[in-house]
Tab-separated table of C-alpha atoms in Angstrom:
chain	number	residue	atom	x	y	z
A	2	MET	CA	-29.214	-9.668	-11.159
A	3	SER	CA	-29.095	-13.170	-12.729
A	4	GLU	CA	-30.078	-16.278	-10.735
A	5	ARG	CA	-26.442	-17.388	-10.679
A	6	ALA	CA	-25.235	-13.984	-9.465
A	7	ALA	CA	-27.972	-13.886	-6.834
A	8	SER	CA	-26.978	-17.365	-5.631
A	9	GLU	CA	-23.308	-16.424	-5.428
A	10	SER	CA	-24.162	-13.216	-3.542
A	11	ALA	CA	-26.291	-15.169	-1.069
A	12	THR	CA	-23.422	-17.535	-0.243
A	13	LYS	CA	-20.877	-14.771	0.294
A	14	PRO	CA	-20.372	-13.671	3.890
A	15	ARG	CA	-21.470	-10.227	5.005
A	16	ILE	CA	-18.463	-8.064	5.907
A	17	GLY	CA	-18.330	-5.176	8.346
A	18	ILE	CA	-15.557	-2.565	8.476
A	19	ILE	CA	-14.903	-1.137	11.942
A	20	GLY	CA	-12.781	1.947	11.403
A	21	THR	CA	-13.102	3.245	7.848
A	22	GLY	CA	-9.798	5.083	7.579
A	23	ALA	CA	-7.072	4.370	5.040
A	24	ILE	CA	-6.811	0.639	5.795
A	25	GLY	CA	-10.487	-0.110	6.363
A	26	GLY	CA	-11.567	2.103	3.490
A	27	PHE	CA	-9.146	0.621	0.969
A	28	TYR	CA	-9.870	-3.033	1.735
A	29	GLY	CA	-13.592	-2.367	2.145
A	30	VAL	CA	-13.797	-0.761	-1.295
A	31	MET	CA	-11.856	-3.632	-2.875
A	32	LEU	CA	-14.148	-6.215	-1.263
A	33	ALA	CA	-17.310	-4.333	-2.208
A	34	ARG	CA	-16.128	-4.095	-5.823
A	35	ALA	CA	-15.669	-7.884	-5.767
A	36	GLY	CA	-19.360	-8.313	-4.998
A	37	PHE	CA	-19.309	-8.689	-1.219
A	38	ASP	CA	-21.977	-7.141	0.979
A	39	VAL	CA	-19.808	-4.629	2.863
A	40	HIS	CA	-20.965	-2.304	5.659
A	41	PHE	CA	-18.815	0.576	6.915
A	42	LEU	CA	-18.760	2.062	10.413
A	43	LEU	CA	-17.616	5.696	10.432
A	44	ARG	CA	-17.379	8.450	13.004
A	45	SER	CA	-16.332	11.968	11.979
A	46	GLU	CA	-16.507	11.216	8.241
A	47	PHE	CA	-19.965	9.640	8.222
A	48	ASP	CA	-21.775	12.581	6.599
A	49	ALA	CA	-19.143	13.051	3.872
A	50	VAL	CA	-18.983	9.359	2.963
A	51	ALA	CA	-22.764	8.868	3.087
A	52	ARG	CA	-23.112	11.834	0.724
A	53	ASN	CA	-20.129	11.408	-1.619
A	54	GLY	CA	-19.040	7.768	-1.293
A	55	LEU	CA	-15.523	6.407	-0.908
A	56	HIS	CA	-12.799	7.306	-3.407
A	57	VAL	CA	-9.487	5.468	-3.752
A	58	ASP	CA	-6.768	6.955	-5.949
A	59	SER	CA	-4.764	3.786	-6.572
A	60	GLN	CA	-1.498	3.678	-8.481
A	61	VAL	CA	-2.014	-0.096	-8.746
A	62	HIS	CA	-5.702	-0.487	-9.654
A	63	GLY	CA	-6.528	2.952	-11.017
A	64	PRO	CA	-9.276	5.259	-9.679
A	65	LEU	CA	-11.789	3.338	-7.550
A	66	VAL	CA	-15.131	4.812	-6.537
A	67	LEU	CA	-17.722	3.205	-4.265
A	68	GLU	CA	-20.970	5.150	-4.455
A	69	ASN	CA	-24.016	4.567	-2.246
A	70	VAL	CA	-21.816	3.316	0.600
A	71	GLN	CA	-23.613	1.289	3.261
A	72	ALA	CA	-22.397	3.654	5.966
A	73	TYR	CA	-23.296	3.782	9.663
A	74	ALA	CA	-22.554	6.228	12.447
A	75	SER	CA	-23.326	3.617	15.116
A	76	ALA	CA	-22.459	-0.073	15.246
A	77	SER	CA	-25.880	-0.778	16.725
A	78	ASP	CA	-27.406	0.157	13.364
A	79	MET	CA	-25.289	-2.326	11.393
A	80	PRO	CA	-26.704	-5.705	10.320
A	81	PRO	CA	-25.069	-8.810	11.853
A	82	CYS	CA	-21.756	-9.351	10.028
A	83	ASP	CA	-20.056	-12.711	9.454
A	84	TRP	CA	-16.618	-11.087	9.165
A	85	LEU	CA	-15.534	-7.890	10.877
A	86	LEU	CA	-12.364	-6.175	9.637
A	87	ILE	CA	-10.910	-3.862	12.276
A	88	GLY	CA	-9.113	-0.957	10.637
A	89	ALA	CA	-9.168	1.339	13.674
A	90	LYS	CA	-5.828	2.390	15.198
A	91	THR	CA	-4.733	0.657	18.408
A	92	THR	CA	-5.061	3.998	20.198
A	93	GLY	CA	-8.820	3.797	19.618
A	94	ASN	CA	-9.323	0.258	20.874
A	95	GLY	CA	-11.274	1.459	23.914
A	96	GLY	CA	-14.473	1.637	21.889
A	97	VAL	CA	-13.712	-1.119	19.390
A	98	ALA	CA	-14.839	-4.087	21.503
A	99	SER	CA	-18.346	-2.721	22.061
A	100	ALA	CA	-18.690	-1.975	18.337
A	101	ILE	CA	-17.625	-5.525	17.500
A	102	VAL	CA	-20.160	-7.033	19.903
A	103	GLN	CA	-22.962	-4.916	18.445
A	104	ALA	CA	-22.119	-5.699	14.798
A	105	ALA	CA	-21.071	-9.357	15.061
A	106	ALA	CA	-23.224	-12.222	13.847
A	107	PRO	CA	-23.138	-15.442	15.898
A	108	ASP	CA	-19.816	-17.239	15.322
A	109	ALA	CA	-18.389	-14.123	13.628
A	110	LYS	CA	-14.753	-13.899	12.590
A	111	VAL	CA	-12.966	-10.732	13.758
A	112	LEU	CA	-9.865	-9.841	11.724
A	113	LEU	CA	-7.633	-7.316	13.457
A	114	LEU	CA	-5.794	-5.231	10.820
A	115	GLN	CA	-3.509	-3.406	13.248
A	116	ASN	CA	0.211	-2.883	13.761
A	117	GLY	CA	2.198	-3.782	16.835
A	118	LEU	CA	2.565	-6.559	19.378
A	119	GLY	CA	-0.050	-7.951	21.743
A	120	VAL	CA	-2.993	-6.299	20.041
A	121	GLU	CA	-5.020	-9.512	19.881
A	122	GLN	CA	-4.434	-10.284	23.574
A	123	GLU	CA	-5.656	-6.828	24.562
A	124	LEU	CA	-8.869	-7.140	22.551
A	125	ARG	CA	-9.536	-10.801	23.383
A	126	ALA	CA	-10.271	-10.023	27.032
A	127	ALA	CA	-13.117	-7.707	26.014
A	128	LEU	CA	-14.793	-10.061	23.502
A	129	PRO	CA	-17.243	-12.943	24.018
A	130	ASP	CA	-15.662	-16.405	23.858
A	131	SER	CA	-17.975	-17.268	20.949
A	132	LEU	CA	-16.194	-14.906	18.554
A	133	HIS	CA	-13.164	-15.974	16.523
A	134	LEU	CA	-10.242	-13.535	16.708
A	135	LEU	CA	-7.693	-13.453	13.886
A	136	GLY	CA	-4.733	-11.191	13.210
A	137	GLY	CA	-4.059	-9.609	9.834
A	138	LEU	CA	-0.795	-7.978	8.786
A	139	CYS	CA	-1.209	-5.445	5.985
A	140	PHE	CA	1.703	-4.839	3.631
A	141	VAL	CA	0.396	-1.766	1.855
A	142	CYS	CA	1.275	1.884	1.197
A	143	VAL	CA	-1.995	3.708	1.743
A	144	HIS	CA	-3.140	6.902	3.478
A	145	ARG	CA	-6.120	9.224	3.817
A	146	THR	CA	-6.070	12.543	2.010
A	147	GLY	CA	-9.480	13.817	3.127
A	148	PRO	CA	-12.957	12.652	4.216
A	149	GLY	CA	-13.655	9.526	2.191
A	150	GLN	CA	-10.520	10.136	0.114
A	151	ILE	CA	-7.739	7.511	0.106
A	152	THR	CA	-4.463	7.286	-1.813
A	153	HIS	CA	-3.018	3.825	-2.504
A	154	GLN	CA	0.613	3.935	-3.647
A	155	ALA	CA	1.806	0.305	-3.642
A	156	PHE	CA	1.392	-3.291	-2.452
A	157	GLY	CA	-1.699	-4.533	-0.614
A	158	ALA	CA	-1.140	-8.080	0.687
A	159	VAL	CA	-2.834	-9.194	3.911
A	160	ASN	CA	-1.334	-12.160	5.794
A	161	ILE	CA	-3.700	-13.850	8.247
A	162	GLY	CA	-3.311	-15.999	11.359
A	163	TYR	CA	-5.781	-17.387	13.933
A	164	HIS	CA	-5.347	-16.070	17.455
A	165	SER	CA	-8.134	-17.437	19.650
A	166	GLY	CA	-11.750	-18.500	19.754
A	167	PRO	CA	-14.022	-21.537	19.773
A	168	ALA	CA	-12.434	-23.323	16.786
A	169	ASP	CA	-10.358	-26.465	17.225
A	170	THR	CA	-6.996	-26.848	15.497
A	171	ALA	CA	-8.428	-28.209	12.248
A	172	THR	CA	-11.208	-25.624	12.027
A	173	ARG	CA	-8.825	-22.755	12.712
A	174	GLY	CA	-7.077	-23.488	9.442
A	175	HIS	CA	-10.420	-23.443	7.653
A	176	TRP	CA	-11.268	-19.956	8.911
A	177	VAL	CA	-7.831	-18.624	8.062
A	178	GLU	CA	-8.143	-19.984	4.541
A	179	GLN	CA	-11.635	-18.493	4.194
A	180	GLY	CA	-10.276	-15.117	5.291
A	181	ALA	CA	-7.495	-15.341	2.715
A	182	SER	CA	-10.089	-16.331	0.097
A	183	LEU	CA	-12.047	-13.121	0.706
A	184	PHE	CA	-9.005	-11.071	-0.251
A	185	HIS	CA	-8.102	-13.326	-3.162
A	186	GLN	CA	-11.571	-12.758	-4.640
A	187	ALA	CA	-10.935	-9.016	-4.348
A	188	GLY	CA	-7.645	-9.310	-6.242
A	189	ILE	CA	-5.477	-8.999	-3.119
A	190	ASP	CA	-2.647	-11.337	-2.176
A	191	SER	CA	-3.136	-13.142	1.137
A	192	VAL	CA	-1.442	-16.088	2.824
A	193	ALA	CA	-2.069	-18.042	6.010
A	194	MET	CA	0.397	-17.687	8.873
A	195	ASP	CA	1.126	-20.506	11.326
A	196	ASN	CA	2.795	-18.284	13.940
A	197	LEU	CA	1.026	-14.955	14.453
A	198	ASP	CA	3.478	-13.653	17.076
A	199	LYS	CA	6.454	-14.309	14.807
A	200	ALA	CA	4.699	-12.562	11.921
A	201	ARG	CA	4.049	-9.523	14.104
A	202	TRP	CA	7.744	-9.333	15.037
A	203	GLN	CA	8.599	-9.512	11.331
A	204	LYS	CA	6.312	-6.547	10.622
A	205	LEU	CA	7.939	-4.636	13.487
A	206	VAL	CA	11.314	-4.856	11.728
A	207	TRP	CA	9.888	-2.313	9.249
A	208	ASN	CA	7.421	-0.456	11.450
A	209	VAL	CA	9.810	0.399	14.293
A	210	PRO	CA	12.366	2.366	12.259
A	211	TYR	CA	10.284	3.907	9.477
A	212	ASN	CA	7.228	4.936	11.494
A	213	GLY	CA	9.225	6.500	14.296
A	214	LEU	CA	11.899	8.162	12.199
A	215	SER	CA	9.316	9.665	9.850
A	216	VAL	CA	8.050	11.644	12.855
A	217	LEU	CA	11.352	12.294	14.600
A	218	LEU	CA	13.184	13.419	11.452
A	219	ASN	CA	10.157	14.775	9.539
A	220	ALA	CA	11.072	12.651	6.533
A	221	SER	CA	9.509	10.144	4.153
A	222	THR	CA	11.113	6.875	3.086
A	223	THR	CA	13.123	8.126	0.093
A	224	PRO	CA	15.221	10.744	1.944
A	225	LEU	CA	15.562	8.408	4.937
A	226	MET	CA	17.057	5.769	2.649
A	227	ALA	CA	19.234	8.211	0.681
A	228	ASP	CA	21.070	9.738	3.658
A	229	GLY	CA	23.940	7.707	5.084
A	230	ASP	CA	23.299	8.613	8.726
A	231	SER	CA	19.546	7.921	8.697
A	232	ARG	CA	20.085	4.704	6.740
A	233	ALA	CA	22.618	3.534	9.326
A	234	LEU	CA	20.112	4.332	12.073
A	235	ILE	CA	17.426	2.331	10.245
A	236	GLN	CA	19.792	-0.639	9.993
A	237	GLY	CA	20.668	-0.410	13.666
A	238	LEU	CA	17.024	-0.312	14.721
A	239	MET	CA	16.177	-3.225	12.439
A	240	ALA	CA	19.027	-5.297	13.862
A	241	GLU	CA	17.773	-4.730	17.401
A	242	VAL	CA	14.217	-5.775	16.509
A	243	VAL	CA	15.564	-8.954	14.900
A	244	GLN	CA	17.520	-9.671	18.106
A	245	GLY	CA	14.431	-8.971	20.213
A	246	ALA	CA	12.387	-11.388	18.130
A	247	GLU	CA	15.031	-14.091	18.512
A	248	ALA	CA	15.156	-13.560	22.282
A	249	CYS	CA	11.389	-14.145	22.334
A	250	GLY	CA	11.815	-17.411	20.425
A	251	HIS	CA	11.132	-16.196	16.895
A	252	VAL	CA	14.063	-16.719	14.547
A	253	LEU	CA	13.434	-14.573	11.479
A	254	PRO	CA	14.523	-15.593	7.964
A	255	GLU	CA	18.190	-15.080	7.128
A	256	GLY	CA	18.756	-11.641	5.606
A	257	TYR	CA	15.202	-10.503	6.380
A	258	ALA	CA	16.182	-6.958	7.427
A	259	GLU	CA	18.363	-6.513	4.343
A	260	GLN	CA	15.483	-7.628	2.131
A	261	LEU	CA	13.187	-5.049	3.733
A	262	LEU	CA	15.787	-2.350	3.090
A	263	LYS	CA	15.963	-3.353	-0.554
A	264	VAL	CA	12.181	-3.376	-1.007
A	265	THR	CA	11.820	0.002	0.721
A	266	GLY	CA	14.485	1.503	-1.514
A	267	GLN	CA	12.531	0.398	-4.587
A	268	MET	CA	9.025	1.456	-3.522
A	269	PRO	CA	7.439	4.912	-4.085
A	270	ASP	CA	8.307	7.651	-1.631
A	271	TYR	CA	6.019	7.019	1.343
A	272	ARG	CA	5.109	8.649	4.637
A	273	PRO	CA	4.083	5.930	7.131
A	274	SER	CA	0.876	6.008	9.155
A	275	MET	CA	2.544	7.421	12.269
A	276	TYR	CA	3.640	10.503	10.324
A	277	HIS	CA	0.036	11.186	9.306
A	278	ASP	CA	-1.166	10.612	12.885
A	279	PHE	CA	1.394	13.165	14.068
A	280	THR	CA	0.530	15.831	11.485
A	281	GLU	CA	-3.190	15.424	12.230
A	282	LYS	CA	-2.468	15.583	15.980
A	283	ARG	CA	-3.779	12.102	16.713
A	284	PRO	CA	-2.200	9.921	19.419
A	285	LEU	CA	0.772	7.915	18.183
A	286	GLU	CA	0.635	4.111	18.397
A	287	LEU	CA	3.590	3.964	20.774
A	288	ASP	CA	2.339	1.267	23.122
A	289	ALA	CA	1.739	-1.442	20.502
A	290	ILE	CA	4.713	-0.650	18.249
A	291	TYR	CA	7.346	0.250	20.868
A	292	ALA	CA	6.463	-0.280	24.543
A	293	ARG	CA	5.190	-3.868	24.256
A	294	PRO	CA	8.045	-5.160	22.066
A	295	LEU	CA	10.562	-3.462	24.378
A	296	ALA	CA	8.963	-5.081	27.423
A	297	ALA	CA	8.728	-8.504	25.786
A	298	ALA	CA	12.342	-8.455	24.649
A	299	LEU	CA	13.588	-7.200	28.029
A	300	ALA	CA	11.642	-9.943	29.827
A	301	ALA	CA	13.472	-12.405	27.561
A	302	GLY	CA	16.839	-10.889	28.521
A	303	CYS	CA	17.352	-8.623	25.487
A	304	ASP	CA	17.477	-4.845	25.714
A	305	MET	CA	17.015	-2.767	22.552
A	306	PRO	CA	18.700	0.563	23.425
A	307	LYS	CA	18.258	2.267	20.039
A	308	VAL	CA	14.590	1.297	19.959
A	309	ARG	CA	14.198	2.464	23.548
A	310	ALA	CA	15.771	5.849	22.768
A	311	LEU	CA	13.470	6.290	19.766
A	312	TYR	CA	10.467	5.374	21.909
A	313	HIS	CA	11.297	7.943	24.594
A	314	ALA	CA	11.867	10.673	21.996
A	315	LEU	CA	8.526	9.881	20.334
A	316	ALA	CA	6.726	9.851	23.687
A	317	PHE	CA	8.012	13.366	24.386
A	318	ILE	CA	6.983	14.559	20.914
A	319	ASP	CA	3.561	12.908	21.223
A	320	ARG	CA	2.753	14.610	24.530
A	321	GLY	CA	3.742	18.019	23.179
A	322	ASN	CA	1.830	17.480	19.937
A	323	ARG	CA	-1.460	16.762	21.702
């Protein structure tokens, strides 16, 4: 390694991935390829990844292989990390806080790459006040196909906002910009968000219909968009989420739902994360994606009956599946 390369490596923050599934694996590989010192926490796939590395079949970047992965079966074995990217599902958050505490360097920044509403609030209560907590919204089509095997179909942007921690207003912006810079250096689009709650409601406009209907109707995005009845149901669900966001004080951009419909119609056929959780008999992320938004909207005087019906149907399916 040249002196310049060694100097640049020394100034780059150390990054830890908590939850090396599709999300954590994809972004971790991209960051490692950009020269960052990345450490991966794994559970059931530790042996496979330690032996064979991480493989990303990307339709955007081509085949990506990370050999000699710095993999760990326990967070207590990880070196102190300046940034921790949390790719674990919200259903596994019970053990996430302890892993963060064990792997975090002093003044560490914790970036929560999860779907749903209220996920930062839930985790904040279990973390030391000294840690910075940020939210990250991933706009990416990616899924696991096997141990250490990930398929990336489209997109990849990560939008970041500061939730809570020891930083003052001015410093919060600095950490958000540094987080975005990490992704930029890895060739990934990333922008800072001023209002994290509003951004999470915007993501729900897509997640609520497509995640749930993929399970309920056993369908991917292309057939859901092609059929008149399912498309009408998607539009109805989207409209309710937009109304729920507005009731909670978050006015979304004009025509936002229609734009999401257009983008979804143009992207590759995709099965959302909830579909894969269902087929692999994992718990569905119903609390963060459905129950909390329903409760928040109702508390603000707005019921979302179509969303509520979808939630109850998914809850029934989830209990029977597990």
